[in-house]
């Protein structure tokens, strides 16, 4: 569709001429098509679910999206009988697509989140159609991307066929927006927006609390934060009360941010690029958060090639990123999206933000994780990554690593020093063995 709106006609007439039922909208999909789709709480769940009506006649359709989370949207991924009909390509193995990726019934595409729009715009993923979920239009005929700006604009601009569900319950957020004339087919929906509860840490919360305390101690007043996905970043938010004038320049935020605003901790006044704004590309939380974000001038929702663009984010002073990991080796290589050969999630914005903090004036990054996994059975700090695991953040990019036993800065440290520092924050049950291995492998003398 056109990258520019057509303002020469009355948008209400344009709207009426594009209106379709779900069934007739899906009738535009042909065998062999490549479809790009929105994701997370803004995924076009009604359109994806309605694909079921085409199960009998579609062949060789490919659907690309990022983090798939809505259960009813993924029958074509998780139910039998879809082989050869519709295949899923995931840029972040989310909760609804992870198993299929791991079992080889769906594919995984490695990519930094900031680059996803470019994959569509440069036709590296050459889509013929796209599905997006938007808010209902404002008085001028513009829809908001609601809780998911992400790469939706790039889908719309690169796709010859744009099918949009306009959900009456999608909040209208300020920032990027799209005109009715840029949509080909409009389906009116009215369903609840997927609510995403904050992650609960595995088992004993004292581990997550101890990590959050260490991380919180590093964060200066006036810092601008990016918080990643997972139990630890969620817990860190709870330990920030009492700080002054924090800001958020991130890819996503959740309900934890509301508490910080209510307590006066988060004012965003030190965001030198977008003063007073909470800047994000997607939101994942409860209805309370979505209602708060609706027409809230404090919220600025922009495409991911803005929020996660190193050239933009690095301009934000005192940018501090907090993300999590499954494993770190003595070199400081971080595995966050694979567990051995298993694709567990995706790179997301971890590397975009780690690199941006490295360039931001006063910025730094933290990778925070429990010292162990599997109920304490394995150390997350290891001499080498498990075979099959991929490096998410490289040893050249990494700054702080935090566990419940402390927080160490690897930046500027030699491999020998890194080994000593990492063993010092490993679980005490593993320290002796890790030290022995370090000597055997030549990391330590
Ligand atoms: N060996 C074996 N299993 C491991 C492991 C290891 N080293 N580390 C973690 N696991 C297992 C856990 O035991 C847990 O298993 P369970 O679900 O059966 O209990 C599972 O993997 C998840 O681990 P956990 O650390 O609890 O996950 P989390 O919800 O806190 O998320 C990441 C952590 C790293 C997976 C998550 O932050 C992520 O996906 N990061 C990559 C993307 C990113 O950082 N993006 C940033 C912005 S979105």
Tab-separated table of C-alpha atoms and ligand atoms in Angstrom:
chain	number	residue	atom	x	y	z
A	1	UNK	CA	0.000	0.000	0.000
A	2	UNK	CA	1.010	3.613	-0.324
A	3	UNK	CA	3.527	4.976	2.139
A	4	UNK	CA	1.607	8.262	1.975
A	5	UNK	CA	-2.027	8.854	2.954
A	6	UNK	CA	-4.524	9.912	0.281
A	7	UNK	CA	-6.154	12.967	1.812
A	8	UNK	CA	-7.949	14.021	-1.381
A	9	UNK	CA	-11.121	12.120	-0.454
A	10	UNK	CA	-13.408	12.024	2.567
A	11	UNK	CA	-11.862	9.420	4.874
A	12	UNK	CA	-15.302	8.211	6.014
A	13	UNK	CA	-16.132	7.203	2.446
A	14	UNK	CA	-12.735	5.503	2.131
A	15	UNK	CA	-13.531	3.655	5.353
A	16	UNK	CA	-16.927	2.446	4.129
A	17	UNK	CA	-15.536	1.294	0.779
A	18	UNK	CA	-12.903	-0.845	2.519
A	19	UNK	CA	-15.137	-2.455	5.161
A	20	UNK	CA	-15.333	-6.255	5.014
A	21	UNK	CA	-16.355	-9.190	7.146
A	22	UNK	CA	-13.654	-11.426	8.577
A	23	UNK	CA	-14.641	-14.135	6.123
A	24	UNK	CA	-14.483	-11.920	3.041
A	25	UNK	CA	-11.201	-10.356	4.232
A	26	UNK	CA	-9.652	-13.820	4.459
A	27	UNK	CA	-11.003	-14.506	0.964
A	28	UNK	CA	-8.180	-12.295	-0.399
A	29	UNK	CA	-5.560	-14.794	0.752
A	30	UNK	CA	-4.317	-17.124	-1.975
A	31	UNK	CA	-2.126	-20.208	-1.891
A	32	UNK	CA	1.597	-19.406	-2.097
A	33	UNK	CA	1.253	-15.991	-0.444
A	34	UNK	CA	3.783	-14.652	2.067
A	35	UNK	CA	2.041	-12.761	4.888
A	36	UNK	CA	3.612	-10.452	7.453
A	37	UNK	CA	1.718	-10.150	10.716
A	38	UNK	CA	1.789	-7.971	13.836
A	39	UNK	CA	2.728	-9.522	17.170
A	40	UNK	CA	2.476	-9.643	20.963
A	41	UNK	CA	-0.543	-7.945	22.543
A	42	UNK	CA	-1.201	-6.213	19.222
A	43	UNK	CA	-1.201	-9.299	17.076
A	44	UNK	CA	-4.191	-9.454	14.726
A	45	UNK	CA	-5.623	-12.383	16.605
A	46	UNK	CA	-9.079	-12.314	14.993
A	47	UNK	CA	-7.577	-12.436	11.484
A	48	UNK	CA	-5.090	-15.168	12.375
A	49	UNK	CA	-7.777	-17.238	14.098
A	50	UNK	CA	-10.109	-16.817	11.098
A	51	UNK	CA	-7.513	-18.510	8.886
A	52	UNK	CA	-9.132	-21.698	10.131
A	53	UNK	CA	-11.957	-21.103	7.642
A	54	UNK	CA	-9.415	-21.458	4.810
A	55	UNK	CA	-7.777	-24.632	6.082
A	56	UNK	CA	-9.275	-26.818	3.392
A	57	UNK	CA	-8.123	-24.836	0.372
A	58	UNK	CA	-4.865	-23.012	1.217
A	59	UNK	CA	-1.473	-24.444	0.243
A	60	UNK	CA	2.077	-23.214	0.848
A	61	UNK	CA	1.258	-19.969	2.676
A	62	UNK	CA	4.018	-18.478	4.851
A	63	UNK	CA	3.318	-16.214	7.820
A	64	UNK	CA	6.095	-14.145	9.421
A	65	UNK	CA	5.847	-12.406	12.764
A	66	UNK	CA	7.798	-11.724	15.907
A	67	UNK	CA	6.592	-12.769	19.355
A	68	UNK	CA	3.430	-14.905	19.100
A	69	UNK	CA	1.491	-14.942	22.367
A	70	UNK	CA	-2.277	-15.150	21.787
A	71	UNK	CA	-3.404	-18.801	22.092
A	72	UNK	CA	-6.433	-18.528	19.752
A	73	UNK	CA	-4.240	-16.996	17.011
A	74	UNK	CA	-2.052	-20.055	16.553
A	75	UNK	CA	-4.228	-23.005	15.602
A	76	UNK	CA	-2.307	-23.130	12.327
A	77	UNK	CA	0.920	-23.544	14.315
A	78	UNK	CA	-0.206	-25.887	17.060
A	79	UNK	CA	-3.043	-28.005	15.679
A	80	UNK	CA	-2.561	-30.999	13.370
A	81	UNK	CA	-3.491	-30.916	9.700
A	82	UNK	CA	-1.797	-27.659	8.711
A	83	UNK	CA	1.351	-29.252	7.247
A	84	UNK	CA	1.968	-27.924	3.739
A	85	UNK	CA	-0.852	-25.417	4.139
A	86	UNK	CA	0.380	-22.586	6.365
A	87	UNK	CA	3.888	-22.482	7.807
A	88	UNK	CA	4.958	-20.114	10.564
A	89	UNK	CA	8.244	-18.144	10.483
A	90	UNK	CA	9.071	-16.672	13.853
A	91	UNK	CA	11.512	-13.814	14.516
A	92	UNK	CA	11.127	-14.439	18.272
A	93	UNK	CA	9.952	-17.835	19.439
A	94	UNK	CA	7.130	-16.670	21.702
A	95	UNK	CA	5.076	-18.749	24.098
A	96	UNK	CA	2.649	-19.926	21.375
A	97	UNK	CA	5.243	-20.737	18.700
A	98	UNK	CA	8.290	-21.918	20.711
A	99	UNK	CA	7.356	-25.601	20.810
A	100	UNK	CA	6.619	-25.679	17.084
A	101	UNK	CA	9.985	-24.034	16.357
A	102	UNK	CA	11.762	-26.514	18.628
A	103	UNK	CA	9.956	-29.455	16.979
A	104	UNK	CA	10.734	-28.217	13.449
A	105	UNK	CA	7.067	-27.522	12.619
A	106	UNK	CA	7.838	-23.795	12.384
A	107	UNK	CA	10.966	-21.823	11.480
A	108	UNK	CA	13.069	-19.302	13.363
A	109	UNK	CA	14.634	-16.234	11.693
A	110	UNK	CA	17.559	-14.697	13.661
A	111	UNK	CA	17.457	-10.900	13.603
A	112	UNK	CA	17.987	-7.831	15.793
A	113	UNK	CA	14.598	-6.316	16.557
A	114	UNK	CA	15.700	-2.933	15.174
A	115	UNK	CA	16.249	-4.538	11.765
A	116	UNK	CA	12.868	-6.223	11.398
A	117	UNK	CA	11.255	-3.321	9.474
A	118	UNK	CA	14.169	-3.421	7.038
A	119	UNK	CA	13.604	-7.110	6.299
A	120	UNK	CA	10.148	-6.167	4.990
A	121	UNK	CA	11.049	-2.841	3.362
A	122	UNK	CA	14.072	-4.276	1.511
A	123	UNK	CA	12.013	-7.318	0.499
A	124	UNK	CA	14.428	-9.692	2.217
A	125	UNK	CA	11.100	-11.097	3.375
A	126	UNK	CA	9.005	-10.353	0.274
A	127	UNK	CA	5.442	-10.184	1.574
A	128	UNK	CA	2.300	-10.210	-0.623
A	129	UNK	CA	-0.082	-9.378	2.207
A	130	UNK	CA	-0.086	-8.256	5.804
A	131	UNK	CA	-2.349	-8.544	8.854
A	132	UNK	CA	-2.316	-5.767	11.442
A	133	UNK	CA	-4.433	-4.809	14.434
A	134	UNK	CA	-5.072	-1.093	14.947
A	135	UNK	CA	-7.283	1.207	16.988
A	136	UNK	CA	-10.429	2.708	15.531
A	137	UNK	CA	-9.724	5.990	13.662
A	138	UNK	CA	-9.659	9.457	15.193
A	139	UNK	CA	-11.656	12.405	13.847
A	140	UNK	CA	-9.141	12.874	11.009
A	141	UNK	CA	-9.188	9.253	9.829
A	142	UNK	CA	-5.927	8.173	11.455
A	143	UNK	CA	-5.657	4.908	13.385
A	144	UNK	CA	-3.161	4.408	16.162
A	145	UNK	CA	-0.931	1.341	16.322
A	146	UNK	CA	-2.220	0.946	19.872
A	147	UNK	CA	-0.079	-1.361	22.007
A	148	UNK	CA	2.143	-2.503	19.138
A	149	UNK	CA	3.928	-0.062	16.844
A	150	UNK	CA	6.892	-2.385	16.322
A	151	UNK	CA	7.202	-3.130	12.594
A	152	UNK	CA	3.525	-2.639	11.619
A	153	UNK	CA	4.203	0.486	9.567
A	154	UNK	CA	6.878	-1.343	7.561
A	155	UNK	CA	4.391	-4.154	6.877
A	156	UNK	CA	1.828	-1.662	5.616
A	157	UNK	CA	4.332	0.185	3.456
A	158	UNK	CA	5.784	-2.985	1.919
A	159	UNK	CA	2.645	-4.983	1.345
A	160	UNK	CA	0.515	-4.905	-1.833
A	161	UNK	CA	-2.449	-6.004	0.297
A	162	UNK	CA	-3.089	-4.582	3.780
A	163	UNK	CA	-5.774	-6.278	5.853
A	164	UNK	CA	-6.403	-4.496	9.138
A	165	UNK	CA	-8.586	-5.363	12.078
A	166	UNK	CA	-9.703	-2.188	13.815
A	167	UNK	CA	-10.409	-3.234	17.369
A	168	UNK	CA	-12.764	-1.019	19.375
A	169	UNK	CA	-10.906	-2.058	22.552
A	170	UNK	CA	-7.437	-1.149	21.272
A	171	UNK	CA	-6.173	1.965	23.087
A	172	UNK	CA	-5.375	4.991	20.933
A	173	UNK	CA	-1.756	5.781	21.711
A	174	UNK	CA	0.158	8.813	20.487
A	175	UNK	CA	3.164	8.565	18.201
A	176	UNK	CA	3.197	6.808	14.831
A	177	UNK	CA	-0.207	6.542	13.166
A	178	UNK	CA	-1.691	5.334	9.916
A	179	UNK	CA	-4.423	6.787	7.698
A	180	UNK	CA	-7.481	4.815	6.620
A	181	UNK	CA	-6.491	5.362	2.954
A	182	UNK	CA	-3.354	3.271	3.546
A	183	UNK	CA	-5.404	0.179	4.377
A	184	UNK	CA	-6.977	-2.025	1.678
A	185	UNK	CA	-9.391	-4.118	3.722
A	186	UNK	CA	-10.871	-3.118	7.066
A	187	UNK	CA	-12.484	-5.537	9.497
A	188	UNK	CA	-14.152	-4.063	12.572
A	189	UNK	CA	-13.498	-6.139	15.683
A	190	UNK	CA	-14.372	-5.619	19.323
A	191	UNK	CA	-12.427	-8.000	21.535
A	192	UNK	CA	-10.287	-7.643	24.632
A	193	UNK	CA	-6.651	-6.842	24.017
A	194	UNK	CA	-4.438	-9.653	25.252
A	195	UNK	CA	-3.328	-8.994	28.819
A	196	UNK	CA	0.216	-9.942	29.767
A	197	UNK	CA	0.852	-10.548	33.447
A	198	UNK	CA	4.265	-9.669	34.855
A	199	UNK	CA	6.549	-12.724	35.030
A	200	UNK	CA	6.736	-14.411	38.383
A	201	UNK	CA	10.231	-15.598	39.262
A	202	UNK	CA	10.717	-19.340	39.453
A	203	UNK	CA	10.343	-20.654	43.022
A	204	UNK	CA	11.854	-18.591	45.798
A	205	UNK	CA	11.450	-14.845	45.125
A	206	UNK	CA	14.412	-14.023	47.372
A	207	UNK	CA	16.794	-14.766	44.476
A	208	UNK	CA	15.087	-12.315	42.138
A	209	UNK	CA	14.838	-9.780	44.943
A	210	UNK	CA	18.561	-10.025	45.709
A	211	UNK	CA	19.395	-9.545	42.016
A	212	UNK	CA	17.031	-6.594	41.780
A	213	UNK	CA	18.671	-5.011	44.836
A	214	UNK	CA	22.150	-5.285	43.242
A	215	UNK	CA	20.942	-3.882	39.933
A	216	UNK	CA	18.945	-1.095	41.537
A	217	UNK	CA	22.030	0.030	43.484
A	218	UNK	CA	23.797	0.695	40.166
A	219	UNK	CA	21.072	2.916	38.734
A	220	UNK	CA	21.650	6.638	39.236
A	221	UNK	CA	18.912	9.232	39.648
A	222	UNK	CA	17.905	10.573	36.252
A	223	UNK	CA	18.713	7.335	34.385
A	224	UNK	CA	16.688	6.444	31.295
A	225	UNK	CA	15.848	2.766	31.383
A	226	UNK	CA	15.279	-0.065	28.969
A	227	UNK	CA	13.929	-3.169	30.656
A	228	UNK	CA	13.810	-6.459	28.794
A	229	UNK	CA	11.549	-9.451	29.003
A	230	UNK	CA	11.557	-11.893	31.908
A	231	UNK	CA	11.148	-12.254	35.627
A	232	UNK	CA	14.289	-10.338	36.609
A	233	UNK	CA	13.693	-7.088	34.692
A	234	UNK	CA	10.123	-7.135	36.058
A	235	UNK	CA	11.443	-7.497	39.617
A	236	UNK	CA	13.996	-4.687	39.169
A	237	UNK	CA	11.137	-2.250	38.537
A	238	UNK	CA	9.827	-2.984	42.029
A	239	UNK	CA	13.141	-1.972	43.593
A	240	UNK	CA	13.472	1.421	41.950
A	241	UNK	CA	11.131	3.342	44.232
A	242	UNK	CA	13.006	6.142	45.982
A	243	UNK	CA	15.129	6.985	42.921
A	244	UNK	CA	14.578	10.398	41.396
A	245	UNK	CA	13.430	11.427	37.935
A	246	UNK	CA	13.899	8.144	36.126
A	247	UNK	CA	12.881	7.913	32.485
A	248	UNK	CA	12.044	5.135	30.048
A	249	UNK	CA	13.399	4.757	26.527
A	250	UNK	CA	12.717	1.122	25.797
A	251	UNK	CA	11.190	-1.320	23.378
A	252	UNK	CA	8.467	-2.518	25.757
A	253	UNK	CA	7.020	-1.673	29.127
A	254	UNK	CA	4.571	-3.310	31.471
A	255	UNK	CA	2.440	-2.468	34.521
A	256	UNK	CA	5.498	-2.006	36.760
A	257	UNK	CA	5.968	1.398	35.166
A	258	UNK	CA	2.614	2.584	36.561
A	259	UNK	CA	3.772	2.080	40.155
A	260	UNK	CA	6.892	4.128	39.442
A	261	UNK	CA	4.821	6.971	38.016
A	262	UNK	CA	2.357	6.867	40.911
A	263	UNK	CA	5.220	6.977	43.423
A	264	UNK	CA	6.789	9.972	41.635
A	265	UNK	CA	9.947	8.007	40.768
A	266	UNK	CA	9.409	8.165	37.024
A	267	UNK	CA	9.080	11.669	35.599
A	268	UNK	CA	11.031	11.270	32.342
A	269	UNK	CA	12.211	14.846	32.732
A	270	UNK	CA	15.836	13.885	32.073
A	271	UNK	CA	15.107	12.282	28.716
A	272	UNK	CA	17.133	14.697	26.588
A	273	UNK	CA	15.781	13.297	23.267
A	274	UNK	CA	12.042	13.193	24.117
A	275	UNK	CA	11.657	15.177	27.366
A	276	UNK	CA	8.774	14.088	29.568
A	277	UNK	CA	7.927	11.081	27.371
A	278	UNK	CA	7.943	7.363	28.011
A	279	UNK	CA	9.240	6.081	24.682
A	280	UNK	CA	8.434	2.519	23.591
A	281	UNK	CA	7.496	0.401	20.605
A	282	UNK	CA	5.176	-2.054	22.351
A	283	UNK	CA	3.253	-2.419	25.584
A	284	UNK	CA	2.392	-5.660	27.329
A	285	UNK	CA	0.391	-5.515	30.524
A	286	UNK	CA	-3.067	-5.493	32.008
A	287	UNK	CA	-6.159	-3.547	30.934
A	288	UNK	CA	-5.254	-1.016	33.642
A	289	UNK	CA	-2.051	-0.233	31.743
A	290	UNK	CA	-3.817	-0.074	28.389
A	291	UNK	CA	-6.451	2.326	29.773
A	292	UNK	CA	-3.685	4.477	31.231
A	293	UNK	CA	-1.849	4.573	27.875
A	294	UNK	CA	-5.021	5.520	25.951
A	295	UNK	CA	-4.608	9.110	24.654
A	296	UNK	CA	-1.925	9.702	27.296
A	297	UNK	CA	0.457	12.438	26.143
A	298	UNK	CA	3.236	10.979	28.328
A	299	UNK	CA	3.392	7.883	26.107
A	300	UNK	CA	5.231	8.071	22.788
A	301	UNK	CA	4.858	4.926	20.672
A	302	UNK	CA	7.297	4.724	17.762
A	303	UNK	CA	8.378	2.062	15.274
A	304	UNK	CA	11.124	-0.259	16.463
A	305	UNK	CA	13.555	1.147	13.895
A	306	UNK	CA	13.304	4.372	15.914
A	307	UNK	CA	13.208	3.133	19.534
A	308	UNK	CA	15.859	0.442	19.080
A	309	UNK	CA	17.948	2.260	16.493
A	310	UNK	CA	21.441	2.599	17.935
A	311	UNK	CA	21.737	6.020	16.258
A	312	UNK	CA	18.664	7.219	18.212
A	313	UNK	CA	18.903	5.351	21.518
A	314	UNK	CA	22.607	6.134	21.950
A	315	UNK	CA	21.704	9.857	21.933
A	316	UNK	CA	19.672	9.325	25.127
A	317	UNK	CA	21.952	10.254	28.028
A	318	UNK	CA	22.347	7.885	30.984
A	319	UNK	CA	20.679	5.063	29.091
A	320	UNK	CA	20.711	1.920	31.238
A	321	UNK	CA	19.542	-1.401	29.815
A	322	UNK	CA	18.547	-4.346	31.997
A	323	UNK	CA	18.074	-7.689	30.291
A	324	UNK	CA	18.320	-11.311	31.264
A	325	UNK	CA	20.153	-14.423	30.094
A	326	UNK	CA	20.227	-18.182	30.383
A	327	UNK	CA	24.005	-18.550	30.374
A	328	UNK	CA	27.249	-16.533	30.488
A	329	UNK	CA	30.691	-17.993	29.838
A	330	UNK	CA	34.091	-16.928	31.208
A	331	UNK	CA	34.693	-14.723	28.168
A	332	UNK	CA	31.522	-12.786	28.953
A	333	UNK	CA	29.568	-14.182	26.015
A	334	UNK	CA	25.860	-14.091	26.823
A	335	UNK	CA	23.332	-16.683	25.626
A	336	UNK	CA	19.820	-15.293	26.086
A	337	UNK	CA	17.688	-16.776	23.332
A	338	UNK	CA	18.899	-20.370	23.060
A	339	UNK	CA	19.255	-23.140	25.638
A	340	UNK	CA	21.799	-25.404	23.975
A	341	UNK	CA	20.328	-26.365	20.608
A	342	UNK	CA	16.833	-25.261	21.647
A	343	UNK	CA	15.533	-21.931	20.394
A	344	UNK	CA	13.910	-20.526	23.525
A	345	UNK	CA	13.022	-16.940	22.586
A	346	UNK	CA	14.746	-14.392	20.359
A	347	UNK	CA	17.399	-11.717	20.380
A	348	UNK	CA	14.716	-9.037	20.613
A	349	UNK	CA	16.218	-5.690	21.514
A	350	UNK	CA	18.905	-6.963	23.866
A	351	UNK	CA	21.821	-6.222	21.552
A	352	UNK	CA	20.270	-3.022	20.142
A	353	UNK	CA	20.177	-1.616	23.659
A	354	UNK	CA	23.443	-3.067	24.946
A	355	UNK	CA	25.193	-1.343	22.035
A	356	UNK	CA	23.239	1.893	22.503
A	357	UNK	CA	24.160	2.088	26.188
A	358	UNK	CA	27.811	1.607	25.252
A	359	UNK	CA	27.620	4.816	23.206
A	360	UNK	CA	25.220	6.775	25.446
A	361	UNK	CA	26.787	9.475	27.636
A	362	UNK	CA	26.713	7.948	31.141
A	363	UNK	CA	25.082	4.756	29.811
A	364	UNK	CA	25.738	1.122	30.675
A	365	UNK	CA	24.063	-2.273	30.324
A	366	UNK	CA	23.297	-4.978	32.859
A	367	UNK	CA	22.634	-8.648	32.132
A	368	UNK	CA	20.902	-9.926	35.264
A	369	UNK	CA	20.121	-13.593	35.886
A	370	UNK	CA	19.822	-16.085	38.735
A	371	UNK	CA	23.156	-17.854	39.311
A	372	UNK	CA	21.512	-21.239	38.666
A	373	UNK	CA	18.736	-22.805	36.588
A	374	UNK	CA	16.636	-25.977	36.830
A	375	UNK	CA	15.960	-25.587	40.528
A	376	UNK	CA	19.628	-25.035	41.370
A	377	UNK	CA	20.873	-28.073	39.427
A	378	UNK	CA	22.993	-26.146	36.898
A	379	UNK	CA	25.159	-23.051	37.089
A	380	UNK	CA	24.313	-20.348	34.538
A	381	UNK	CA	27.965	-19.267	34.678
A	382	UNK	CA	29.995	-21.805	32.732
A	383	UNK	CA	33.469	-22.019	31.158
A	384	UNK	CA	31.868	-22.316	27.704
A	385	UNK	CA	28.337	-22.027	26.417
A	386	UNK	CA	26.488	-25.331	26.079
A	387	UNK	CA	27.043	-26.806	22.587
A	388	UNK	CA	24.370	-25.455	20.254
A	389	UNK	CA	23.841	-22.251	22.244
A	390	UNK	CA	24.265	-19.043	20.262
A	391	UNK	CA	25.890	-15.847	21.458
A	392	UNK	CA	23.258	-13.171	21.920
A	393	UNK	CA	25.445	-10.402	23.379
A	394	UNK	CA	29.114	-10.712	22.440
A	395	UNK	CA	32.004	-10.498	24.883
A	396	UNK	CA	33.001	-7.222	23.221
A	397	UNK	CA	29.653	-5.591	23.995
A	398	UNK	CA	28.969	-6.868	27.493
A	399	UNK	CA	29.161	-4.581	30.556
A	400	UNK	CA	27.715	-5.633	33.936
A	401	UNK	CA	26.628	-9.166	34.836
A	402	UNK	CA	24.473	-9.527	37.951
A	403	UNK	CA	23.339	-12.544	39.927
A	404	UNK	CA	21.911	-12.790	43.441
A	405	UNK	CA	25.545	-12.872	44.675
A	406	UNK	CA	26.589	-9.525	43.260
A	407	UNK	CA	27.208	-7.480	40.189
A	408	UNK	CA	30.497	-7.310	38.259
A	409	UNK	CA	31.595	-5.070	35.408
A	410	UNK	CA	33.413	-6.980	32.653
A	411	UNK	CA	34.023	-3.900	30.501
A	412	UNK	CA	37.746	-3.275	30.168
A	413	UNK	CA	38.577	-6.487	32.004
A	414	UNK	CA	40.858	-9.239	30.653
A	415	UNK	CA	39.572	-12.766	30.105
A	416	UNK	CA	41.426	-13.881	33.258
A	417	UNK	CA	39.877	-11.044	35.271
A	418	UNK	CA	36.440	-11.801	33.806
A	419	UNK	CA	36.781	-15.446	34.834
A	420	UNK	CA	37.615	-14.476	38.418
A	421	UNK	CA	34.820	-11.903	38.585
A	422	UNK	CA	32.199	-14.258	37.158
A	423	UNK	CA	33.153	-17.109	39.489
A	424	UNK	CA	32.818	-14.639	42.395
A	425	UNK	CA	29.105	-14.183	41.597
A	426	UNK	CA	28.396	-17.850	40.745
A	427	UNK	CA	26.389	-19.930	43.226
A	428	UNK	CA	28.695	-21.000	46.103
A	429	UNK	CA	27.894	-24.680	45.406
A	430	UNK	CA	29.548	-24.374	41.994
A	431	UNK	CA	32.436	-21.992	42.682
A	432	UNK	CA	35.074	-24.599	43.543
A	433	UNK	CA	34.263	-26.708	40.470
A	434	UNK	CA	34.170	-23.654	38.219
A	435	UNK	CA	37.571	-22.546	39.535
A	436	UNK	CA	39.036	-26.016	38.931
A	437	UNK	CA	37.714	-26.034	35.366
A	438	UNK	CA	39.081	-22.530	34.796
A	439	UNK	CA	42.560	-23.722	35.771
A	440	UNK	CA	42.310	-26.916	33.672
A	441	UNK	CA	41.212	-24.914	30.616
A	442	UNK	CA	43.925	-22.269	31.053
A	443	UNK	CA	41.642	-19.359	31.965
A	444	UNK	CA	43.356	-19.153	35.382
A	445	UNK	CA	46.845	-20.252	36.406
B	1	LIG	N1	20.277	-24.407	31.337
B	1	LIG	C1	19.121	-25.107	31.273
B	1	LIG	N2	17.902	-24.536	31.395
B	1	LIG	C2	17.859	-23.217	31.619
B	1	LIG	C3	19.030	-22.439	31.698
B	1	LIG	C4	20.275	-23.087	31.554
B	1	LIG	N3	21.433	-22.409	31.615
B	1	LIG	N4	18.682	-21.159	31.930
B	1	LIG	C5	17.346	-21.117	31.961
B	1	LIG	N5	16.849	-22.360	31.804
B	1	LIG	C6	15.420	-22.735	31.823
B	1	LIG	C7	14.799	-22.347	33.149
B	1	LIG	O1	14.998	-23.353	34.135
B	1	LIG	C8	13.357	-22.160	32.750
B	1	LIG	O2	12.767	-23.432	32.564
B	1	LIG	P1	11.252	-23.730	33.009
B	1	LIG	O3	10.433	-22.774	32.162
B	1	LIG	O4	11.071	-25.165	32.645
B	1	LIG	O5	11.203	-23.415	34.444
B	1	LIG	C9	13.450	-21.547	31.371
B	1	LIG	O6	14.717	-21.944	30.873
B	1	LIG	C10	13.339	-20.037	31.371
B	1	LIG	O7	14.381	-19.461	32.121
B	1	LIG	P2	14.207	-18.106	32.958
B	1	LIG	O8	15.548	-17.553	33.170
B	1	LIG	O9	13.363	-18.344	34.141
B	1	LIG	O10	13.352	-17.230	31.929
B	1	LIG	P3	12.826	-15.765	31.995
B	1	LIG	O11	11.364	-15.798	31.786
B	1	LIG	O12	13.340	-15.011	33.193
B	1	LIG	O13	13.473	-15.123	30.668
B	1	LIG	C11	15.219	-14.965	29.045
B	1	LIG	C12	14.876	-15.044	30.524
B	1	LIG	C13	16.727	-14.807	28.948
B	1	LIG	C14	14.804	-16.224	28.330
B	1	LIG	C15	14.500	-13.721	28.462
B	1	LIG	O14	14.960	-12.582	29.118
B	1	LIG	C16	14.760	-13.572	26.966
B	1	LIG	O15	14.066	-14.161	26.178
B	1	LIG	N6	15.789	-12.786	26.596
B	1	LIG	C17	16.205	-12.624	25.190
B	1	LIG	C18	15.651	-11.403	24.548
B	1	LIG	C19	15.909	-10.142	25.260
B	1	LIG	O16	16.691	-10.004	26.171
B	1	LIG	N7	15.228	-9.144	24.817
B	1	LIG	C20	15.333	-7.846	25.425
B	1	LIG	C21	14.190	-7.013	25.225
B	1	LIG	S1	12.688	-7.851	24.862
